[in-house]
CSV table of C-alpha atoms and ligand atoms in Angstrom, one decimal:
chain,number,residue,atom,x,y,z
A,1,MET,CA,0.0,0.0,0.0
A,2,GLN,CA,1.0,3.6,-0.5
A,3,VAL,CA,0.6,4.9,3.1
A,4,LEU,CA,0.4,8.5,4.2
A,5,VAL,CA,1.2,9.2,7.8
A,6,VAL,CA,0.3,12.7,9.0
A,7,GLY,CA,2.6,14.0,11.7
A,8,ALA,CA,6.3,13.3,12.4
A,9,GLY,CA,6.0,13.0,16.2
A,10,VAL,CA,7.1,9.9,18.0
A,11,VAL,CA,3.8,8.1,17.2
A,12,GLY,CA,3.7,9.0,13.5
A,13,LEU,CA,7.3,8.0,13.1
A,14,ALA,CA,6.8,4.7,14.8
A,15,VAL,CA,3.8,4.0,12.6
A,16,ALA,CA,5.7,5.0,9.5
A,17,ARG,CA,8.7,2.8,10.4
A,18,THR,CA,6.4,-0.2,11.2
A,19,ALA,CA,4.5,0.2,7.9
A,20,ALA,CA,7.8,0.5,6.0
A,21,LEU,CA,9.2,-2.6,7.7
A,22,ARG,CA,6.1,-4.5,6.5
A,23,GLY,CA,6.8,-3.6,2.9
A,24,HIS,CA,4.5,-0.6,2.4
A,25,ASP,CA,5.5,2.6,0.6
A,26,VAL,CA,5.4,5.3,3.2
A,27,ILE,CA,5.4,9.1,3.2
A,28,VAL,CA,5.1,11.2,6.3
A,29,ALA,CA,3.6,14.7,5.9
A,30,GLU,CA,4.8,17.1,8.7
A,31,ALA,CA,3.5,20.7,9.0
A,32,THR,CA,6.7,22.0,10.6
A,33,GLY,CA,10.3,21.9,9.5
A,34,GLY,CA,11.5,19.0,11.6
A,35,ILE,CA,10.7,15.8,13.5
A,36,GLY,CA,9.3,15.8,17.0
A,37,ASN,CA,8.4,19.5,17.1
A,38,GLY,CA,5.0,18.9,18.8
A,39,VAL,CA,4.1,17.1,22.0
A,40,SER,CA,7.0,14.7,21.5
A,41,SER,CA,9.7,17.3,22.3
A,42,ARG,CA,7.9,18.6,25.4
A,43,ASN,CA,7.5,15.7,27.8
A,44,SER,CA,9.3,13.9,30.7
A,45,GLU,CA,11.2,11.4,28.5
A,46,VAL,CA,10.2,8.7,31.0
A,47,VAL,CA,9.8,5.1,30.0
A,48,HIS,CA,6.7,4.2,32.0
A,49,ALA,CA,6.3,0.7,33.4
A,50,GLY,CA,2.5,0.6,33.0
A,51,ILE,CA,1.3,0.8,36.6
A,52,TYR,CA,-1.5,3.4,36.7
A,53,TYR,CA,-3.8,2.6,33.9
A,54,PRO,CA,-7.0,0.5,34.2
A,55,THR,CA,-6.4,-3.1,33.3
A,56,GLY,CA,-7.6,-3.9,29.8
A,57,SER,CA,-7.4,-0.3,28.7
A,58,LEU,CA,-5.3,0.6,25.6
A,59,ARG,CA,-3.0,2.7,27.8
A,60,ALA,CA,-2.2,-0.3,30.1
A,61,ARG,CA,-1.7,-2.7,27.2
A,62,HIS,CA,0.3,-0.4,25.0
A,63,CYS,CA,2.4,0.9,27.8
A,64,VAL,CA,3.5,-2.5,29.1
A,65,ARG,CA,4.0,-4.0,25.6
A,66,GLY,CA,5.4,-0.8,24.2
A,67,ARG,CA,7.9,-0.4,27.1
A,68,ARG,CA,9.4,-3.9,26.4
A,69,MET,CA,9.5,-3.2,22.7
A,70,LEU,CA,11.1,0.2,23.3
A,71,TYR,CA,13.9,-1.0,25.5
A,72,ALA,CA,14.7,-3.8,23.0
A,73,PHE,CA,14.6,-1.3,20.1
A,74,CYS,CA,16.9,1.2,21.9
A,75,ALA,CA,19.4,-1.6,22.8
A,76,THR,CA,19.7,-2.7,19.1
A,77,HIS,CA,19.6,0.8,17.6
A,78,GLY,CA,22.1,2.7,19.8
A,79,VAL,CA,19.5,4.9,21.5
A,80,ALA,CA,20.4,5.9,25.1
A,81,THR,CA,18.2,4.7,27.9
A,82,ASN,CA,18.7,4.4,31.6
A,83,LYS,CA,16.5,2.0,33.5
A,84,CYS,CA,17.1,4.0,36.7
A,85,GLY,CA,13.9,2.8,38.4
A,86,LYS,CA,11.2,4.8,40.1
A,87,LEU,CA,9.7,5.2,43.6
A,88,ILE,CA,6.0,6.3,44.0
A,89,VAL,CA,6.1,7.7,47.5
A,90,ALA,CA,3.5,7.9,50.3
A,91,THR,CA,3.9,10.6,52.9
A,92,ASN,CA,0.8,9.6,55.1
A,93,GLU,CA,-1.5,6.7,55.7
A,94,ALA,CA,-4.1,7.8,53.1
A,95,GLU,CA,-1.4,8.0,50.4
A,96,LEU,CA,0.0,4.6,51.5
A,97,ALA,CA,-3.4,3.0,50.9
A,98,LYS,CA,-3.4,4.7,47.4
A,99,VAL,CA,0.1,3.5,46.6
A,100,GLU,CA,-0.9,-0.1,47.7
A,101,THR,CA,-3.8,0.1,45.2
A,102,LEU,CA,-1.3,1.1,42.6
A,103,LEU,CA,0.8,-1.9,43.4
A,104,ALA,CA,-2.2,-4.2,42.8
A,105,GLN,CA,-3.1,-2.3,39.6
A,106,GLY,CA,0.5,-2.6,38.3
A,107,LEU,CA,0.7,-6.4,39.1
A,108,THR,CA,-2.6,-7.0,37.3
A,109,ASN,CA,-1.3,-5.1,34.3
A,110,GLY,CA,1.7,-7.4,34.2
A,111,VAL,CA,4.4,-5.0,35.3
A,112,GLU,CA,7.5,-6.8,36.4
A,113,GLY,CA,9.5,-6.3,39.6
A,114,LEU,CA,7.1,-4.1,41.6
A,115,GLU,CA,7.4,-4.2,45.4
A,116,MET,CA,6.4,-2.1,48.4
A,117,ILE,CA,9.3,-0.9,50.5
A,118,GLY,CA,9.2,0.9,53.9
A,119,GLY,CA,10.3,4.4,54.6
A,120,ASN,CA,13.6,3.3,56.0
A,121,ALA,CA,14.4,1.2,53.0
A,122,ALA,CA,13.5,4.1,50.7
A,123,ARG,CA,15.8,6.5,52.6
A,124,ALA,CA,18.6,3.9,52.5
A,125,ILE,CA,18.6,4.3,48.7
A,126,GLU,CA,17.4,7.9,48.4
A,127,PRO,CA,18.6,9.6,51.7
A,128,GLU,CA,16.9,13.0,51.0
A,129,LEU,CA,13.5,11.4,50.7
A,130,ALA,CA,10.8,11.8,53.3
A,131,CYS,CA,8.1,9.1,53.1
A,132,ILE,CA,6.5,6.3,55.2
A,133,GLY,CA,6.6,3.8,52.3
A,134,ALA,CA,7.0,3.6,48.6
A,135,LEU,CA,6.2,1.5,45.6
A,136,SER,CA,9.5,0.5,43.8
A,137,SER,CA,9.3,0.1,40.0
A,138,PRO,CA,12.6,-1.2,38.7
A,139,GLU,CA,11.4,-1.3,35.0
A,140,SER,CA,10.8,2.5,34.9
A,141,GLY,CA,13.5,4.6,33.2
A,142,ILE,CA,14.5,7.5,31.0
A,143,ILE,CA,15.2,7.7,27.3
A,144,ASP,CA,16.8,10.0,24.8
A,145,SER,CA,13.5,10.7,23.0
A,146,HIS,CA,15.1,12.7,20.2
A,147,GLY,CA,17.7,10.0,19.6
A,148,TYR,CA,14.8,7.5,19.5
A,149,MET,CA,12.9,9.5,16.9
A,150,LEU,CA,16.1,9.9,14.8
A,151,ALA,CA,16.5,6.1,14.8
A,152,LEU,CA,12.9,5.6,13.7
A,153,TRP,CA,13.4,8.1,10.9
A,154,GLY,CA,16.6,6.3,9.9
A,155,GLU,CA,14.9,3.0,9.6
A,156,LEU,CA,12.0,4.5,7.7
A,157,GLU,CA,14.4,5.9,5.1
A,158,ASP,CA,16.4,2.6,5.0
A,159,ARG,CA,13.2,1.0,3.9
A,160,GLY,CA,12.5,3.6,1.2
A,161,GLY,CA,10.1,5.8,3.2
A,162,SER,CA,10.5,9.6,3.5
A,163,ILE,CA,9.3,12.7,5.3
A,164,ALA,CA,7.9,15.8,3.6
A,165,PHE,CA,8.5,18.7,5.9
A,166,GLU,CA,6.6,22.0,5.9
A,167,THR,CA,3.8,20.0,4.3
A,168,PRO,CA,0.5,20.5,6.2
A,169,VAL,CA,-2.3,18.2,5.1
A,170,GLU,CA,-5.2,20.5,4.3
A,171,ARG,CA,-8.0,18.2,3.0
A,172,VAL,CA,-8.6,14.5,2.6
A,173,SER,CA,-11.3,12.8,0.6
A,174,TYR,CA,-12.0,9.3,-0.5
A,175,ALA,CA,-12.6,8.5,-4.2
A,176,ALA,CA,-12.6,4.7,-4.5
A,177,PRO,CA,-10.1,3.1,-4.6
A,178,HIS,CA,-7.8,5.9,-3.4
A,179,TRP,CA,-7.5,8.7,-0.8
A,180,ARG,CA,-7.0,12.0,-2.4
A,181,VAL,CA,-4.9,14.3,-0.1
A,182,GLN,CA,-4.4,18.0,-0.6
A,183,PHE,CA,-1.2,19.5,0.8
A,184,GLY,CA,-0.3,23.1,1.6
A,185,GLY,CA,3.1,24.6,2.3
A,186,ARG,CA,6.4,24.3,0.4
A,187,ASP,CA,5.2,22.0,-2.3
A,188,ALA,CA,1.5,22.5,-2.3
A,189,GLY,CA,-0.4,20.0,-4.4
A,190,ALA,CA,-2.4,16.8,-4.3
A,191,ALA,CA,-1.6,13.1,-4.3
A,192,ASP,CA,-3.3,9.7,-4.0
A,193,PHE,CA,-2.8,7.1,-1.3
A,194,ASP,CA,-4.2,3.7,-0.4
A,195,ALA,CA,-4.2,4.4,3.3
A,196,VAL,CA,-4.0,7.4,5.7
A,197,VAL,CA,-3.0,7.6,9.3
A,198,ASN,CA,-3.9,10.8,11.3
A,199,SER,CA,-1.3,11.0,14.0
A,200,ALA,CA,-1.3,14.8,14.2
A,201,GLY,CA,-1.2,15.1,18.0
A,202,LEU,CA,-2.8,18.4,19.1
A,203,GLY,CA,-4.0,18.8,15.5
A,204,ALA,CA,-5.7,15.4,15.2
A,205,GLN,CA,-9.2,16.7,15.7
A,206,ALA,CA,-8.7,19.6,13.3
A,207,LEU,CA,-7.4,17.2,10.7
A,208,ALA,CA,-10.3,14.8,11.2
A,209,ARG,CA,-12.7,17.6,10.5
A,210,LYS,CA,-11.0,18.1,7.1
A,211,ILE,CA,-11.7,14.5,6.1
A,212,GLU,CA,-14.7,14.6,3.7
A,213,GLY,CA,-17.5,12.2,4.8
A,214,TYR,CA,-15.9,11.5,8.2
A,215,PRO,CA,-18.7,11.3,10.8
A,216,PRO,CA,-18.5,14.4,13.1
A,217,ASP,CA,-19.6,12.4,16.1
A,218,LYS,CA,-16.4,10.4,15.7
A,219,VAL,CA,-14.3,13.5,16.5
A,220,PRO,CA,-13.9,13.7,20.2
A,221,PRO,CA,-13.4,17.0,22.1
A,222,LEU,CA,-9.9,18.2,22.5
A,223,VAL,CA,-9.1,19.3,26.1
A,224,LEU,CA,-5.7,21.0,26.7
A,225,ALA,CA,-3.9,20.3,29.9
A,226,LYS,CA,-0.6,22.1,30.1
A,227,GLY,CA,2.2,20.6,32.1
A,228,ASN,CA,4.9,23.0,33.4
A,229,TYR,CA,8.4,22.1,34.4
A,230,PHE,CA,10.9,23.8,36.7
A,231,ALA,CA,14.6,23.0,36.6
A,232,PHE,CA,16.6,22.5,39.8
A,233,ALA,CA,19.5,24.9,40.0
A,234,GLY,CA,21.9,22.7,42.0
A,235,ARG,CA,23.4,19.3,42.2
A,236,PRO,CA,20.9,16.5,41.8
A,237,VAL,CA,20.0,14.7,45.0
A,238,PHE,CA,18.1,11.8,43.6
A,239,SER,CA,19.3,9.0,41.4
A,240,ARG,CA,15.8,7.5,40.7
A,241,LEU,CA,12.6,9.0,39.4
A,242,ILE,CA,10.5,10.1,42.4
A,243,TYR,CA,6.8,10.4,42.0
A,244,PRO,CA,4.2,11.5,44.6
A,245,THR,CA,0.8,9.8,44.6
A,246,PRO,CA,-1.1,10.8,41.4
A,247,VAL,CA,-3.4,13.8,41.2
A,248,ASP,CA,-6.4,14.7,39.0
A,249,GLY,CA,-5.2,15.0,35.4
A,250,GLY,CA,-1.6,14.0,35.9
A,251,LEU,CA,0.9,11.9,37.8
A,252,GLY,CA,1.8,14.7,40.3
A,253,VAL,CA,4.8,17.0,40.3
A,254,HIS,CA,7.6,14.5,40.2
A,255,VAL,CA,11.4,14.4,40.0
A,256,THR,CA,12.6,13.6,36.5
A,257,LEU,CA,16.2,13.1,35.5
A,258,ASP,CA,17.7,13.4,32.1
A,259,LEU,CA,20.5,11.3,30.7
A,260,ALA,CA,23.0,13.9,31.7
A,261,GLY,CA,21.9,13.5,35.3
A,262,ARG,CA,20.2,16.9,35.6
A,263,MET,CA,17.1,17.0,37.8
A,264,ARG,CA,13.9,18.8,37.1
A,265,PHE,CA,10.4,18.9,38.5
A,266,GLY,CA,7.0,18.6,36.8
A,267,PRO,CA,4.7,18.5,35.0
A,268,ASP,CA,1.9,20.0,37.0
A,269,VAL,CA,-1.6,20.3,35.5
A,270,GLU,CA,-2.9,23.6,34.2
A,271,TRP,CA,-6.2,23.5,32.2
A,272,ILE,CA,-6.0,25.9,29.3
A,273,ASP,CA,-8.2,26.9,26.3
A,274,HIS,CA,-5.6,27.7,23.7
A,275,GLU,CA,-2.0,26.6,23.0
A,276,SER,CA,0.6,28.6,24.9
A,277,TYR,CA,4.1,27.7,25.8
A,278,THR,CA,5.2,30.1,28.5
A,279,VAL,CA,5.9,28.9,32.0
A,280,ASP,CA,4.5,31.3,34.6
A,281,PRO,CA,7.2,31.8,37.3
A,282,ARG,CA,4.5,32.3,39.9
A,283,ARG,CA,3.6,28.6,39.7
A,284,ALA,CA,6.9,28.0,41.5
A,285,ASP,CA,5.1,28.6,44.9
A,286,SER,CA,2.9,25.5,44.5
A,287,PHE,CA,5.9,23.5,43.3
A,288,TYR,CA,7.9,24.3,46.4
A,289,GLN,CA,4.9,23.3,48.6
A,290,ARG,CA,4.3,20.0,46.7
A,291,ILE,CA,7.9,18.9,46.4
A,292,ARG,CA,8.6,19.6,50.1
A,293,GLY,CA,6.0,17.0,50.9
A,294,TYR,CA,8.5,14.3,49.9
A,295,TRP,CA,11.8,16.4,49.8
A,296,PRO,CA,11.8,18.7,52.9
A,297,GLY,CA,15.4,19.8,52.0
A,298,LEU,CA,14.4,21.6,48.8
A,299,PRO,CA,16.3,24.9,49.2
A,300,ASP,CA,14.5,28.3,48.7
A,301,GLY,CA,15.2,29.9,45.3
A,302,SER,CA,16.4,26.7,43.6
A,303,LEU,CA,13.6,26.3,41.1
A,304,VAL,CA,13.9,27.9,37.7
A,305,PRO,CA,11.1,28.0,35.1
A,306,ASP,CA,11.9,25.5,32.4
A,307,TYR,CA,9.7,24.3,29.6
A,308,CYS,CA,6.1,23.1,29.3
A,309,GLY,CA,4.1,20.6,27.2
A,310,ILE,CA,0.5,20.3,26.4
A,311,ARG,CA,-1.4,17.0,26.9
A,312,PRO,CA,-4.0,16.4,24.1
A,313,LYS,CA,-6.7,15.1,26.5
A,314,LEU,CA,-10.2,14.0,25.7
A,315,THR,CA,-11.8,14.8,29.1
A,316,GLY,CA,-11.5,17.7,31.4
A,317,PRO,CA,-11.0,18.4,35.1
A,318,GLY,CA,-13.0,16.1,37.4
A,319,GLU,CA,-14.0,13.8,34.6
A,320,LYS,CA,-12.9,10.2,34.3
A,321,PRO,CA,-9.5,10.0,32.4
A,322,ALA,CA,-10.0,8.9,28.8
A,323,ASP,CA,-8.2,6.1,27.2
A,324,PHE,CA,-6.2,6.4,23.9
A,325,LEU,CA,-8.8,6.5,21.1
A,326,ILE,CA,-7.9,4.7,17.9
A,327,VAL,CA,-10.7,5.1,15.3
A,328,ALA,CA,-10.6,2.8,12.3
A,329,ASP,CA,-12.9,1.1,9.9
A,330,PRO,CA,-15.7,-0.1,10.7
A,331,ALA,CA,-16.2,2.5,13.5
A,332,HIS,CA,-16.2,5.3,11.0
A,333,GLY,CA,-17.1,3.4,7.8
A,334,LEU,CA,-14.2,4.6,5.7
A,335,PRO,CA,-11.6,2.2,4.4
A,336,ARG,CA,-7.9,2.2,5.4
A,337,LEU,CA,-8.1,5.3,7.5
A,338,VAL,CA,-6.9,5.4,11.1
A,339,ASN,CA,-7.4,8.5,13.4
A,340,LEU,CA,-5.5,8.6,16.7
A,341,PHE,CA,-6.9,10.9,19.4
A,342,GLY,CA,-5.9,11.6,22.9
A,343,ILE,CA,-2.4,10.2,22.7
A,344,GLU,CA,-1.0,11.8,25.8
A,345,SER,CA,1.1,10.0,28.4
A,346,PRO,CA,2.3,7.2,28.1
A,347,GLY,CA,2.3,7.8,24.3
A,348,LEU,CA,6.1,7.9,24.0
A,349,THR,CA,6.5,4.6,25.9
A,350,SER,CA,3.6,3.1,23.9
A,351,SER,CA,4.6,4.2,20.4
A,352,LEU,CA,6.0,1.0,19.0
A,353,SER,CA,3.1,-1.0,20.3
A,354,LEU,CA,0.5,1.5,19.0
A,355,ALA,CA,2.3,1.3,15.7
A,356,GLU,CA,1.7,-2.4,15.4
A,357,ASP,CA,-2.0,-2.0,16.0
A,358,VAL,CA,-2.4,0.9,13.6
A,359,VAL,CA,-0.7,-1.0,10.8
A,360,ASP,CA,-2.7,-4.1,11.6
A,361,ALA,CA,-5.9,-2.0,11.2
A,362,LEU,CA,-4.7,-0.6,7.8
A,363,GLU,CA,-4.0,-4.2,6.6
A,364,ALA,CA,-7.3,-5.7,7.9
B,1,FAD,C1,3.8,17.3,29.8
B,1,FAD,C2,3.8,15.9,29.1
B,1,FAD,C3,4.6,14.9,29.7
B,1,FAD,C4,4.7,13.7,29.1
B,1,FAD,N1,5.5,12.7,29.6
B,1,FAD,C5,5.6,11.5,29.0
B,1,FAD,C6,6.5,10.6,29.5
B,1,FAD,O1,7.3,10.8,30.4
B,1,FAD,N2,6.5,9.3,28.9
B,1,FAD,C7,5.6,9.0,27.9
B,1,FAD,O2,5.6,7.8,27.5
B,1,FAD,N3,4.8,9.9,27.4
B,1,FAD,C8,4.8,11.2,27.9
B,1,FAD,N4,4.0,12.1,27.4
B,1,FAD,C9,3.2,11.8,26.2
B,1,FAD,C10,4.0,11.8,24.9
B,1,FAD,O3,4.8,13.0,24.8
B,1,FAD,C11,3.0,11.9,23.7
B,1,FAD,O4,2.0,10.9,23.8
B,1,FAD,C12,3.6,11.8,22.3
B,1,FAD,O5,4.7,12.6,22.2
B,1,FAD,C13,2.6,12.1,21.3
B,1,FAD,O6,3.2,12.0,20.0
B,1,FAD,P1,2.4,12.2,18.7
B,1,FAD,O7,3.3,11.8,17.6
B,1,FAD,O8,1.1,11.7,18.8
B,1,FAD,O9,2.2,13.8,18.7
B,1,FAD,P2,3.2,15.0,18.3
B,1,FAD,O10,4.5,14.8,18.8
B,1,FAD,O11,2.5,16.3,18.8
B,1,FAD,O12,3.2,15.0,16.7
B,1,FAD,C14,2.2,15.4,15.9
B,1,FAD,C15,2.8,16.1,14.7
B,1,FAD,O13,1.7,16.4,13.8
B,1,FAD,C16,2.0,17.6,13.1
B,1,FAD,N5,0.8,18.1,12.5
B,1,FAD,C17,-0.3,18.5,13.1
B,1,FAD,N6,-1.3,18.8,12.2
B,1,FAD,C18,-0.8,18.5,11.0
B,1,FAD,C19,-1.3,18.6,9.7
B,1,FAD,N7,-2.6,19.0,9.4
B,1,FAD,N8,-0.5,18.2,8.6
B,1,FAD,C20,0.8,17.8,8.9
B,1,FAD,N9,1.3,17.7,10.1
B,1,FAD,C21,0.5,18.0,11.2
B,1,FAD,C22,2.6,18.5,14.2
B,1,FAD,O14,3.4,19.5,13.7
B,1,FAD,C23,3.4,17.5,15.0
B,1,FAD,O15,4.8,17.4,14.6
B,1,FAD,C24,3.9,13.4,27.9
B,1,FAD,C25,3.1,14.4,27.4
B,1,FAD,C26,3.1,15.7,27.9
B,1,FAD,C27,2.3,16.8,27.3
């Protein structure tokens, strides 16, 4: 098949690479001038184990399977990862009960190596930590996400695929047996494809509305939840990822580490109604308060506004968190078209697994 993948984020690139490996002719159309310029360059770069998500959900399945595939891919493609492990910490009895529920959830999801440890055991490995107990997840880690995307791109090209940059998709219509796609940008024009994948991230709903004949009730709402990060101006004190118990809309302001060993905090959850990428320095106050819950030694004046990312959510504050939404034929009644909505965390971890299912759906 001639396959068009819209969006050169981590999910689009994984889909394109998988389709190319299966022998299809693949073009990726990307609106910006490079890979990973959307949500994929504004996240925590954490390889999630798959603990939090309801058993049987797409997020649980793709996170657990995707994580195993991701570590294996990185090991064979020279992409840096560090399986540094993670602690989800409880600072009081109510949180301890919540963390124990997470242990049960993670075990049912098939996550390897999970165990509860006491406060003393946690302090023995992370001396700055204040907690009465923690869930230890040895499979959690960090990844060079840009290196990963470059590796996907490389393999796509090795199999004859390519990316058209500065090429926004403006209109899509089905005229049997082909999809006719109208491009804007640098080389504006039209071309025919056998199959189309909408992996446009924050632009997925807008693109779905440009697909002629696509049922409007199959376009879910887009809810923007910004996640702000603050960098720590000092020597890192933790060697693992440290997460508090989760909050509404996110996993709580956690300690993330990058592969250079730098430490930062975030993301929080800020519900917004239009895309904006500034980090309000005043949000530092709530960061100090929340971080000191598990790290009382956080010095005054040590948090510096860093970057932020926007989660393409499908539900808003107080609502039940939505699952990934993959809409293919027969749900929308159009052949060889897959729309991906709500691919927020753990989308990076899940990307290789999602890609298998998307290409299966195109081939069905
Ligand atoms: C704050 C935050 C923290 C996160 N942390 C983690 C984490 O630690 N671990 C994890 O596993 N996941 C994490 N995620 C989730 C992960 O980053 C995303 O699931 C993933 O990056 C989504 O990739 P994507 O390819 O779907 O979207 P994107 O990377 O946004 O790619 C979509 C691309 O489509 C392009 N596009 C849009 N419209 C069009 C059009 N009409 N024509 C052509 N191109 C178009 C855009 O320019 C963009 O490049 C986090 C997300 C956020 C926001």
